[in-house]
mmCIF file of C-alpha atoms and ligand atoms in Angstrom:
data_model
loop_
_atom_site.group_PDB
_atom_site.id
_atom_site.type_symbol
_atom_site.label_atom_id
_atom_site.label_comp_id
_atom_site.label_asym_id
_atom_site.label_seq_id
_atom_site.Cartn_x
_atom_site.Cartn_y
_atom_site.Cartn_z
ATOM 1 C CA MET A 13 -27.234 -0.656 -11.322
ATOM 2 C CA LYS A 14 -23.991 -1.004 -13.279
ATOM 3 C CA ASN A 15 -22.048 2.124 -14.185
ATOM 4 C CA GLU A 16 -19.969 3.241 -17.133
ATOM 5 C CA LEU A 17 -16.243 3.791 -16.757
ATOM 6 C CA LEU A 18 -13.976 5.782 -19.043
ATOM 7 C CA ILE A 19 -10.185 5.939 -19.292
ATOM 8 C CA ILE A 20 -8.838 9.047 -21.023
ATOM 9 C CA GLY A 21 -5.296 8.351 -22.306
ATOM 10 C CA CYS A 22 -4.437 4.687 -22.251
ATOM 11 C CA GLY A 23 -0.645 4.292 -22.334
ATOM 12 C CA GLU A 24 1.519 2.505 -19.792
ATOM 13 C CA ILE A 25 -0.531 3.257 -16.715
ATOM 14 C CA GLY A 26 -3.901 3.006 -18.491
ATOM 15 C CA THR A 27 -3.078 -0.549 -19.583
ATOM 16 C CA ALA A 28 -1.847 -1.358 -16.063
ATOM 17 C CA LEU A 29 -5.285 -0.293 -14.770
ATOM 18 C CA ILE A 30 -7.051 -2.532 -17.280
ATOM 19 C CA ASP A 31 -4.753 -5.511 -16.580
ATOM 20 C CA GLY A 32 -5.386 -5.208 -12.844
ATOM 21 C CA TRP A 33 -9.162 -4.957 -13.285
ATOM 22 C CA LEU A 34 -9.331 -7.823 -15.773
ATOM 23 C CA ASN A 35 -7.385 -10.063 -13.378
ATOM 24 C CA LYS A 36 -10.456 -9.604 -11.161
ATOM 25 C CA GLU A 37 -12.978 -9.419 -13.983
ATOM 26 C CA LYS A 38 -15.795 -11.235 -12.161
ATOM 27 C CA GLU A 39 -15.829 -8.648 -9.380
ATOM 28 C CA PHE A 40 -15.131 -5.755 -11.723
ATOM 29 C CA PHE A 41 -17.920 -6.451 -14.196
ATOM 30 C CA LYS A 42 -20.467 -6.839 -11.388
ATOM 31 C CA LYS A 43 -20.240 -3.062 -10.938
ATOM 32 C CA ILE A 44 -19.112 -1.860 -14.368
ATOM 33 C CA ASN A 45 -20.720 -2.394 -17.766
ATOM 34 C CA HIS A 46 -17.709 -1.889 -19.924
ATOM 35 C CA ILE A 47 -14.255 -0.320 -20.130
ATOM 36 C CA ASN A 48 -14.491 2.680 -22.449
ATOM 37 C CA ILE A 49 -11.407 4.418 -23.775
ATOM 38 C CA LEU A 50 -10.495 7.738 -25.322
ATOM 39 C CA GLU A 51 -7.030 7.557 -26.843
ATOM 40 C CA THR A 52 -5.507 9.953 -29.355
ATOM 41 C CA ASP A 53 -2.585 7.778 -30.500
ATOM 42 C CA LEU A 54 -3.769 5.581 -33.392
ATOM 43 C CA LYS A 55 -0.926 3.065 -33.099
ATOM 44 C CA ARG A 56 -1.673 2.696 -29.404
ATOM 45 C CA LYS A 57 -5.370 2.114 -30.193
ATOM 46 C CA LYS A 58 -4.452 -0.792 -32.470
ATOM 47 C CA VAL A 59 -2.257 -2.372 -29.787
ATOM 48 C CA LEU A 60 -5.029 -1.980 -27.202
ATOM 49 C CA LYS A 61 -7.679 -3.494 -29.510
ATOM 50 C CA ASN A 62 -5.461 -6.500 -30.213
ATOM 51 C CA LYS A 63 -4.692 -6.996 -26.552
ATOM 52 C CA TYR A 64 -8.102 -6.513 -24.921
ATOM 53 C CA LYS A 65 -10.496 -7.324 -27.792
ATOM 54 C CA LYS A 66 -14.124 -7.214 -26.586
ATOM 55 C CA ASN A 67 -13.241 -6.063 -23.093
ATOM 56 C CA ILE A 68 -12.770 -2.465 -24.262
ATOM 57 C CA SER A 69 -14.512 0.010 -26.586
ATOM 58 C CA PHE A 70 -13.220 3.230 -28.058
ATOM 59 C CA ILE A 71 -15.474 6.248 -27.768
ATOM 60 C CA ASP A 72 -16.577 7.939 -30.958
ATOM 61 C CA LEU A 73 -17.302 11.477 -29.829
ATOM 62 C CA LYS A 74 -19.787 12.062 -32.684
ATOM 63 C CA LYS A 75 -21.901 8.989 -31.954
ATOM 64 C CA ASN A 76 -21.520 8.584 -28.223
ATOM 65 C CA LYS A 77 -24.622 8.924 -26.045
ATOM 66 C CA LYS A 78 -23.161 7.588 -22.817
ATOM 67 C CA ILE A 79 -22.516 9.705 -19.735
ATOM 68 C CA PHE A 80 -19.680 8.398 -17.622
ATOM 69 C CA LYS A 81 -19.879 8.120 -13.856
ATOM 70 C CA TYR A 82 -16.225 7.179 -13.300
ATOM 71 C CA VAL A 83 -13.463 8.772 -15.371
ATOM 72 C CA PHE A 84 -9.743 7.998 -15.058
ATOM 73 C CA LEU A 85 -7.439 10.719 -16.402
ATOM 74 C CA SER A 86 -4.258 8.937 -17.441
ATOM 75 C CA PHE A 87 -2.693 11.125 -20.076
ATOM 76 C CA LYS A 88 0.517 13.094 -19.530
ATOM 77 C CA PRO A 89 0.279 16.167 -17.255
ATOM 78 C CA LYS A 90 1.069 18.475 -20.224
ATOM 79 C CA ASP A 91 -2.171 17.301 -21.880
ATOM 80 C CA LEU A 92 -4.337 18.792 -19.153
ATOM 81 C CA ASN A 93 -5.508 21.684 -21.311
ATOM 82 C CA SER A 94 -8.510 23.182 -23.014
ATOM 83 C CA ASN A 95 -8.642 20.285 -25.558
ATOM 84 C CA LEU A 96 -10.497 18.461 -22.798
ATOM 85 C CA LEU A 97 -13.510 20.729 -23.445
ATOM 86 C CA LEU A 98 -14.172 18.534 -26.501
ATOM 87 C CA TYR A 99 -15.167 15.815 -24.037
ATOM 88 C CA LYS A 100 -17.549 17.870 -21.902
ATOM 89 C CA ASP A 101 -20.692 16.053 -23.133
ATOM 90 C CA LEU A 102 -19.350 12.786 -21.743
ATOM 91 C CA PHE A 103 -19.639 13.993 -18.163
ATOM 92 C CA SER A 104 -22.374 14.990 -15.749
ATOM 93 C CA ASN A 105 -22.062 16.922 -12.494
ATOM 94 C CA ASN A 106 -21.961 13.551 -10.742
ATOM 95 C CA THR A 107 -18.980 12.280 -12.706
ATOM 96 C CA ILE A 108 -16.064 11.436 -10.450
ATOM 97 C CA PHE A 109 -12.620 12.101 -11.895
ATOM 98 C CA TYR A 110 -9.621 10.085 -10.778
ATOM 99 C CA SER A 111 -6.532 11.988 -11.850
ATOM 100 C CA LEU A 112 -3.248 10.101 -12.158
ATOM 101 C CA LEU A 113 -1.412 13.159 -13.509
ATOM 102 C CA ALA A 114 1.929 13.736 -11.789
ATOM 103 C CA GLY A 115 2.244 17.220 -10.336
ATOM 104 C CA LYS A 116 -1.303 18.407 -11.097
ATOM 105 C CA LYS A 117 -3.145 19.557 -7.991
ATOM 106 C CA ILE A 118 -6.865 19.068 -7.339
ATOM 107 C CA SER A 119 -7.229 22.861 -7.781
ATOM 108 C CA ASP A 120 -5.622 22.603 -11.285
ATOM 109 C CA LEU A 121 -8.157 19.935 -12.258
ATOM 110 C CA LYS A 122 -11.089 21.848 -10.792
ATOM 111 C CA LYS A 123 -10.475 24.565 -13.425
ATOM 112 C CA TYR A 124 -11.453 22.095 -16.157
ATOM 113 C CA PHE A 125 -14.251 20.320 -14.300
ATOM 114 C CA ILE A 126 -15.878 23.258 -12.537
ATOM 115 C CA GLN A 127 -19.300 21.673 -11.962
ATOM 116 C CA ASN A 128 -18.063 18.377 -10.639
ATOM 117 C CA LYS A 129 -18.610 17.482 -7.038
ATOM 118 C CA ASN A 130 -15.675 15.214 -6.687
ATOM 119 C CA ILE A 131 -12.155 14.956 -8.007
ATOM 120 C CA VAL A 132 -9.754 12.371 -6.675
ATOM 121 C CA ARG A 133 -6.007 12.829 -7.054
ATOM 122 C CA VAL A 134 -4.361 9.428 -7.161
ATOM 123 C CA MET A 135 -0.777 8.241 -7.284
ATOM 124 C CA LEU A 136 -0.114 4.600 -7.996
ATOM 125 C CA ASN A 137 2.419 2.418 -9.752
ATOM 126 C CA THR A 138 2.591 -0.258 -12.444
ATOM 127 C CA PRO A 139 2.395 -3.188 -9.950
ATOM 128 C CA ILE A 140 -1.360 -2.414 -10.080
ATOM 129 C CA SER A 141 -1.250 -4.599 -13.224
ATOM 130 C CA VAL A 142 -0.653 -7.597 -10.930
ATOM 131 C CA ASN A 143 -2.957 -6.253 -8.180
ATOM 132 C CA MET A 144 0.032 -5.413 -5.984
ATOM 133 C CA GLY A 145 0.016 -1.664 -6.511
ATOM 134 C CA THR A 146 0.486 1.007 -3.887
ATOM 135 C CA ILE A 147 -2.336 3.493 -4.296
ATOM 136 C CA ILE A 148 -2.470 6.817 -2.479
ATOM 137 C CA PHE A 149 -5.279 9.309 -2.897
ATOM 138 C CA CYS A 150 -6.469 12.759 -1.860
ATOM 139 C CA THR A 151 -10.001 13.850 -2.495
ATOM 140 C CA LEU A 152 -12.004 17.065 -2.788
ATOM 141 C CA LYS A 153 -14.865 15.526 -0.810
ATOM 142 C CA SER A 154 -14.024 14.549 2.741
ATOM 143 C CA ASN A 155 -13.941 10.869 1.843
ATOM 144 C CA LEU A 156 -14.764 8.275 -0.799
ATOM 145 C CA ASN A 157 -17.641 5.843 -0.433
ATOM 146 C CA LYS A 158 -17.390 2.092 -1.010
ATOM 147 C CA SER A 159 -18.304 2.279 -4.719
ATOM 148 C CA GLU A 160 -15.862 5.102 -5.359
ATOM 149 C CA LEU A 161 -13.059 3.132 -3.699
ATOM 150 C CA PHE A 162 -13.991 -0.111 -5.426
ATOM 151 C CA PHE A 163 -11.778 0.404 -8.546
ATOM 152 C CA LEU A 164 -8.783 1.328 -6.468
ATOM 153 C CA ASN A 165 -9.227 -1.474 -3.940
ATOM 154 C CA LEU A 166 -9.103 -4.058 -6.747
ATOM 155 C CA LEU A 167 -5.609 -2.900 -7.710
ATOM 156 C CA GLY A 168 -3.680 -3.174 -4.456
ATOM 157 C CA ASP A 169 -3.091 -1.459 -1.151
ATOM 158 C CA VAL A 170 -5.049 1.817 -0.887
ATOM 159 C CA HIS A 171 -4.272 4.701 1.490
ATOM 160 C CA LYS A 172 -5.856 8.097 1.929
ATOM 161 C CA LEU A 173 -3.513 11.081 2.288
ATOM 162 C CA LYS A 174 -5.089 13.921 4.278
ATOM 163 C CA ASP A 175 -2.686 16.612 3.143
ATOM 164 C CA GLU A 176 -2.128 17.118 -0.588
ATOM 165 C CA LYS A 177 1.188 18.907 0.071
ATOM 166 C CA PHE A 178 2.938 15.500 0.320
ATOM 167 C CA PHE A 179 1.770 14.416 -3.105
ATOM 168 C CA ASP A 180 4.904 15.339 -5.071
ATOM 169 C CA LEU A 181 6.997 13.271 -2.668
ATOM 170 C CA ILE A 182 4.496 10.401 -2.953
ATOM 171 C CA THR A 183 4.724 10.688 -6.745
ATOM 172 C CA VAL A 184 8.468 9.965 -6.591
ATOM 173 C CA LEU A 185 8.374 7.298 -3.898
ATOM 174 C CA ILE A 186 5.365 5.423 -5.236
ATOM 175 C CA GLY A 187 4.965 6.361 -8.925
ATOM 176 C CA SER A 188 8.670 6.354 -9.753
ATOM 177 C CA GLY A 189 9.652 3.890 -7.013
ATOM 178 C CA PRO A 190 9.586 0.772 -9.240
ATOM 179 C CA ALA A 191 12.165 2.346 -11.603
ATOM 180 C CA PHE A 192 14.681 2.750 -8.746
ATOM 181 C CA PHE A 193 14.503 -0.991 -8.074
ATOM 182 C CA TYR A 194 14.594 -1.882 -11.786
ATOM 183 C CA TYR A 195 17.733 0.239 -12.125
ATOM 184 C CA LEU A 196 19.457 -1.480 -9.205
ATOM 185 C CA LEU A 197 18.559 -4.897 -10.630
ATOM 186 C CA GLU A 198 19.765 -3.766 -14.065
ATOM 187 C CA CYS A 199 23.133 -2.788 -12.504
ATOM 188 C CA PHE A 200 23.390 -6.184 -10.775
ATOM 189 C CA GLN A 201 22.498 -8.023 -13.972
ATOM 190 C CA ASN A 202 24.998 -6.021 -16.041
ATOM 191 C CA LYS A 203 27.728 -6.783 -13.534
ATOM 192 C CA ALA A 204 26.850 -10.495 -13.575
ATOM 193 C CA MET A 205 27.032 -10.460 -17.378
ATOM 194 C CA ALA A 206 30.304 -8.517 -17.376
ATOM 195 C CA HIS A 207 31.753 -11.392 -15.341
ATOM 196 C CA GLY A 208 30.561 -13.892 -17.952
ATOM 197 C CA LEU A 209 27.207 -15.124 -16.643
ATOM 198 C CA ASN A 210 24.600 -15.369 -19.377
ATOM 199 C CA LYS A 211 21.735 -12.873 -19.676
ATOM 200 C CA SER A 212 18.799 -15.142 -18.923
ATOM 201 C CA PHE A 213 20.501 -16.809 -15.951
ATOM 202 C CA SER A 214 21.465 -13.372 -14.555
ATOM 203 C CA LYS A 215 17.871 -12.195 -14.945
ATOM 204 C CA LYS A 216 16.493 -15.340 -13.328
ATOM 205 C CA ILE A 217 18.649 -15.043 -10.216
ATOM 206 C CA MET A 218 17.934 -11.282 -9.926
ATOM 207 C CA ASN A 219 14.164 -11.954 -10.175
ATOM 208 C CA ASN A 220 14.432 -14.500 -7.433
ATOM 209 C CA LEU A 221 16.600 -12.242 -5.295
ATOM 210 C CA PHE A 222 14.005 -9.475 -5.514
ATOM 211 C CA LEU A 223 11.052 -11.788 -4.870
ATOM 212 C CA GLY A 224 12.782 -13.355 -1.872
ATOM 213 C CA VAL A 225 13.692 -9.972 -0.377
ATOM 214 C CA ALA A 226 10.132 -8.668 -0.926
ATOM 215 C CA LYS A 227 8.633 -11.695 0.773
ATOM 216 C CA LEU A 228 11.070 -11.526 3.657
ATOM 217 C CA ILE A 229 10.404 -7.811 4.258
ATOM 218 C CA ASN A 230 6.703 -8.523 4.221
ATOM 219 C CA ASN A 231 6.965 -11.314 6.778
ATOM 220 C CA SER A 232 9.470 -9.630 9.064
ATOM 221 C CA GLU A 233 8.879 -7.425 12.095
ATOM 222 C CA TYR A 234 12.314 -5.754 11.662
ATOM 223 C CA ASP A 235 12.805 -2.380 10.021
ATOM 224 C CA PHE A 236 14.968 -2.074 6.881
ATOM 225 C CA LYS A 237 18.105 -0.992 8.736
ATOM 226 C CA MET A 238 17.855 -3.918 11.123
ATOM 227 C CA LEU A 239 17.375 -6.342 8.226
ATOM 228 C CA ARG A 240 20.488 -4.923 6.578
ATOM 229 C CA ASN A 241 22.515 -5.176 9.765
ATOM 230 C CA LYS A 242 21.454 -8.803 10.205
ATOM 231 C CA VAL A 243 23.073 -9.759 6.869
ATOM 232 C CA THR A 244 26.142 -7.518 7.287
ATOM 233 C CA SER A 245 28.630 -9.337 9.452
ATOM 234 C CA LYS A 246 31.673 -7.442 10.715
ATOM 235 C CA GLY A 247 34.647 -7.753 8.397
ATOM 236 C CA GLY A 248 32.600 -9.642 5.785
ATOM 237 C CA THR A 249 31.860 -9.224 2.075
ATOM 238 C CA THR A 250 28.498 -7.458 2.525
ATOM 239 C CA GLU A 251 30.119 -4.944 4.877
ATOM 240 C CA ALA A 252 32.760 -4.232 2.210
ATOM 241 C CA ALA A 253 29.989 -3.576 -0.346
ATOM 242 C CA ILE A 254 27.940 -1.347 1.981
ATOM 243 C CA ASN A 255 31.021 0.601 3.104
ATOM 244 C CA SER A 256 31.846 1.257 -0.508
ATOM 245 C CA LEU A 257 28.298 2.600 -1.082
ATOM 246 C CA LYS A 258 28.671 4.825 1.983
ATOM 247 C CA LYS A 259 32.050 6.142 0.780
ATOM 248 C CA SER A 260 30.422 6.979 -2.563
ATOM 249 C CA PHE A 261 27.682 8.924 -0.727
ATOM 250 C CA PHE A 262 24.919 6.553 -1.827
ATOM 251 C CA LYS A 263 22.392 8.145 0.599
ATOM 252 C CA LYS A 264 23.183 11.581 -0.781
ATOM 253 C CA ILE A 265 22.785 10.315 -4.346
ATOM 254 C CA ILE A 266 19.355 8.870 -3.521
ATOM 255 C CA ASN A 267 18.312 12.042 -1.666
ATOM 256 C CA ASN A 268 19.378 14.205 -4.611
ATOM 257 C CA SER A 269 17.551 12.046 -7.107
ATOM 258 C CA ILE A 270 14.345 12.229 -5.020
ATOM 259 C CA ASN A 271 14.721 16.010 -4.670
ATOM 260 C CA ASN A 272 15.210 16.405 -8.430
ATOM 261 C CA SER A 273 12.156 14.301 -9.123
ATOM 262 C CA ILE A 274 10.048 16.363 -6.685
ATOM 263 C CA LYS A 275 11.265 19.500 -8.497
ATOM 264 C CA LYS A 276 10.179 17.977 -11.806
ATOM 265 C CA ALA A 277 6.723 17.118 -10.404
ATOM 266 C CA LYS A 278 6.327 20.738 -9.283
ATOM 267 C CA PHE A 279 7.436 21.949 -12.730
ATOM 268 C CA LEU A 280 4.988 19.616 -14.515
ATOM 269 C CA GLY A 281 2.262 20.847 -12.204
ATOM 270 C CA LEU A 282 2.930 24.462 -13.197
ATOM 271 C CA LYS A 283 3.404 23.823 -16.926
ATOM 272 C CA LYS A 284 0.364 24.746 -19.051
HETATM 273 N N1 LIG B 310 3.932 5.281 -16.075
HETATM 274 C C1 LIG B 310 3.885 5.209 -14.745
HETATM 275 O O1 LIG B 310 4.481 4.332 -14.108
HETATM 276 C C2 LIG B 310 3.018 6.199 -13.974
HETATM 277 C C3 LIG B 310 2.853 6.026 -12.594
HETATM 278 C C4 LIG B 310 2.008 6.887 -11.928
HETATM 279 C C5 LIG B 310 1.366 7.925 -12.585
HETATM 280 N N2 LIG B 310 1.566 8.097 -13.917
HETATM 281 C C6 LIG B 310 0.841 9.188 -14.590
HETATM 282 O O2 LIG B 310 -0.022 8.590 -15.531
HETATM 283 C C7 LIG B 310 -0.160 9.459 -16.657
HETATM 284 C C8 LIG B 310 0.087 8.656 -17.918
HETATM 285 O O3 LIG B 310 1.404 8.147 -17.935
HETATM 286 P P1 LIG B 310 1.833 7.028 -18.974
HETATM 287 O O4 LIG B 310 3.216 6.644 -18.627
HETATM 288 O O5 LIG B 310 0.774 5.990 -19.045
HETATM 289 O O6 LIG B 310 1.810 7.920 -20.325
HETATM 290 P P2 LIG B 310 1.719 7.431 -21.841
HETATM 291 O O7 LIG B 310 2.229 6.029 -21.947
HETATM 292 O O8 LIG B 310 2.324 8.501 -22.674
HETATM 293 O O9 LIG B 310 0.139 7.387 -22.128
HETATM 294 C C9 LIG B 310 -0.672 8.521 -22.259
HETATM 295 C C10 LIG B 310 -1.559 8.331 -23.488
HETATM 296 O O10 LIG B 310 -2.581 9.339 -23.463
HETATM 297 C C11 LIG B 310 -2.800 9.798 -24.793
HETATM 298 N N3 LIG B 310 -3.464 11.126 -24.741
HETATM 299 C C12 LIG B 310 -2.881 12.331 -24.576
HETATM 300 N N4 LIG B 310 -3.823 13.317 -24.560
HETATM 301 C C13 LIG B 310 -5.019 12.705 -24.716
HETATM 302 C C14 LIG B 310 -6.364 13.186 -24.789
HETATM 303 N N5 LIG B 310 -6.668 14.480 -24.669
HETATM 304 N N6 LIG B 310 -7.356 12.285 -24.976
HETATM 305 C C15 LIG B 310 -7.068 10.963 -25.092
HETATM 306 N N7 LIG B 310 -5.816 10.446 -25.039
HETATM 307 C C16 LIG B 310 -4.807 11.307 -24.844
HETATM 308 C C17 LIG B 310 -1.399 9.818 -25.366
HETATM 309 O O11 LIG B 310 -1.456 9.872 -26.756
HETATM 310 P P3 LIG B 310 -0.360 10.788 -27.553
HETATM 311 O O12 LIG B 310 0.893 9.962 -27.556
HETATM 312 O O13 LIG B 310 -0.998 10.946 -28.897
HETATM 313 O O14 LIG B 310 -0.204 12.072 -26.800
HETATM 314 C C18 LIG B 310 -0.814 8.511 -24.818
HETATM 315 O O15 LIG B 310 -1.082 7.407 -25.660
HETATM 316 C C19 LIG B 310 0.828 10.610 -16.474
HETATM 317 O O16 LIG B 310 0.108 11.761 -16.098
HETATM 318 C C20 LIG B 310 1.745 10.151 -15.364
HETATM 319 O O17 LIG B 310 2.134 11.227 -14.549
HETATM 320 C C21 LIG B 310 2.370 7.241 -14.631
#
């Protein structure tokens, strides 16, 4: 039997979920009837309707008679509040919630979904939109069955985390991780442009640089440090660049930025 799926809050990460699933629509729609959405932002709703057309439906709370088996919570952490009680008729005790909310613990979610047998805390990133996401989850039940993992497996590489205490770190490394790389590429591109290379050429060579590095890492048995050492010959240009990063305490800068992000995740988790 096919099930009903609901996304509550469909911004950046909600659309990444849909893109990833629709890339594999044949498989996806074997198990799922339809992608249903609850979204409070009217402008956003228009954009979503134009983009996904018949593949999605918006829920009208007054008319809806469906009960949803799988519910993805993808609004901002601050929106985990009593407004959600308006949606209570959409769920049964068997509804499984997948929470993507940074900082919010399974115990925070349990307060809103008291009767529900399973809540899954998930951290993932926007590469799910091209089915190359990194997806980490913790669950209230001891494990997830094949059907419960199905939606996550379609989106990329899925890992179970036994201990929820690592989740704030995972949120930074995995959820925010893409932004670190985008920022580095942005710096490279800006420097290329400052030297007179044009914007599209600079972007093209940075794209290719990143793709090549990703592929090489994936095919190599060496760890990251070894890969770096292999391209850093003594007295050469790369060594000059890396030494300059070391002198500027690059490692410390990265450590501090991760620590600050973990702090923010903890703060968002506490904020009502
Ligand atoms: N973006 C990422 O790369 C990423 C990665 C991993 C995890 N996450 C997590 O994913 C969640 C969403 O992030 P995002 O970047 O996609 O945020 P976003 O772009 O702001 O999207 C959230 C959407 O949810 C809507 N919304 C808020 N409360 C709602 C409610 N009660 N019912 C229905 N819709 C509601 C918002 O509308 P309004 O504007 O009207 O409030 C907004 O359009 C966050 O909890 C974040 O921690 C994000």
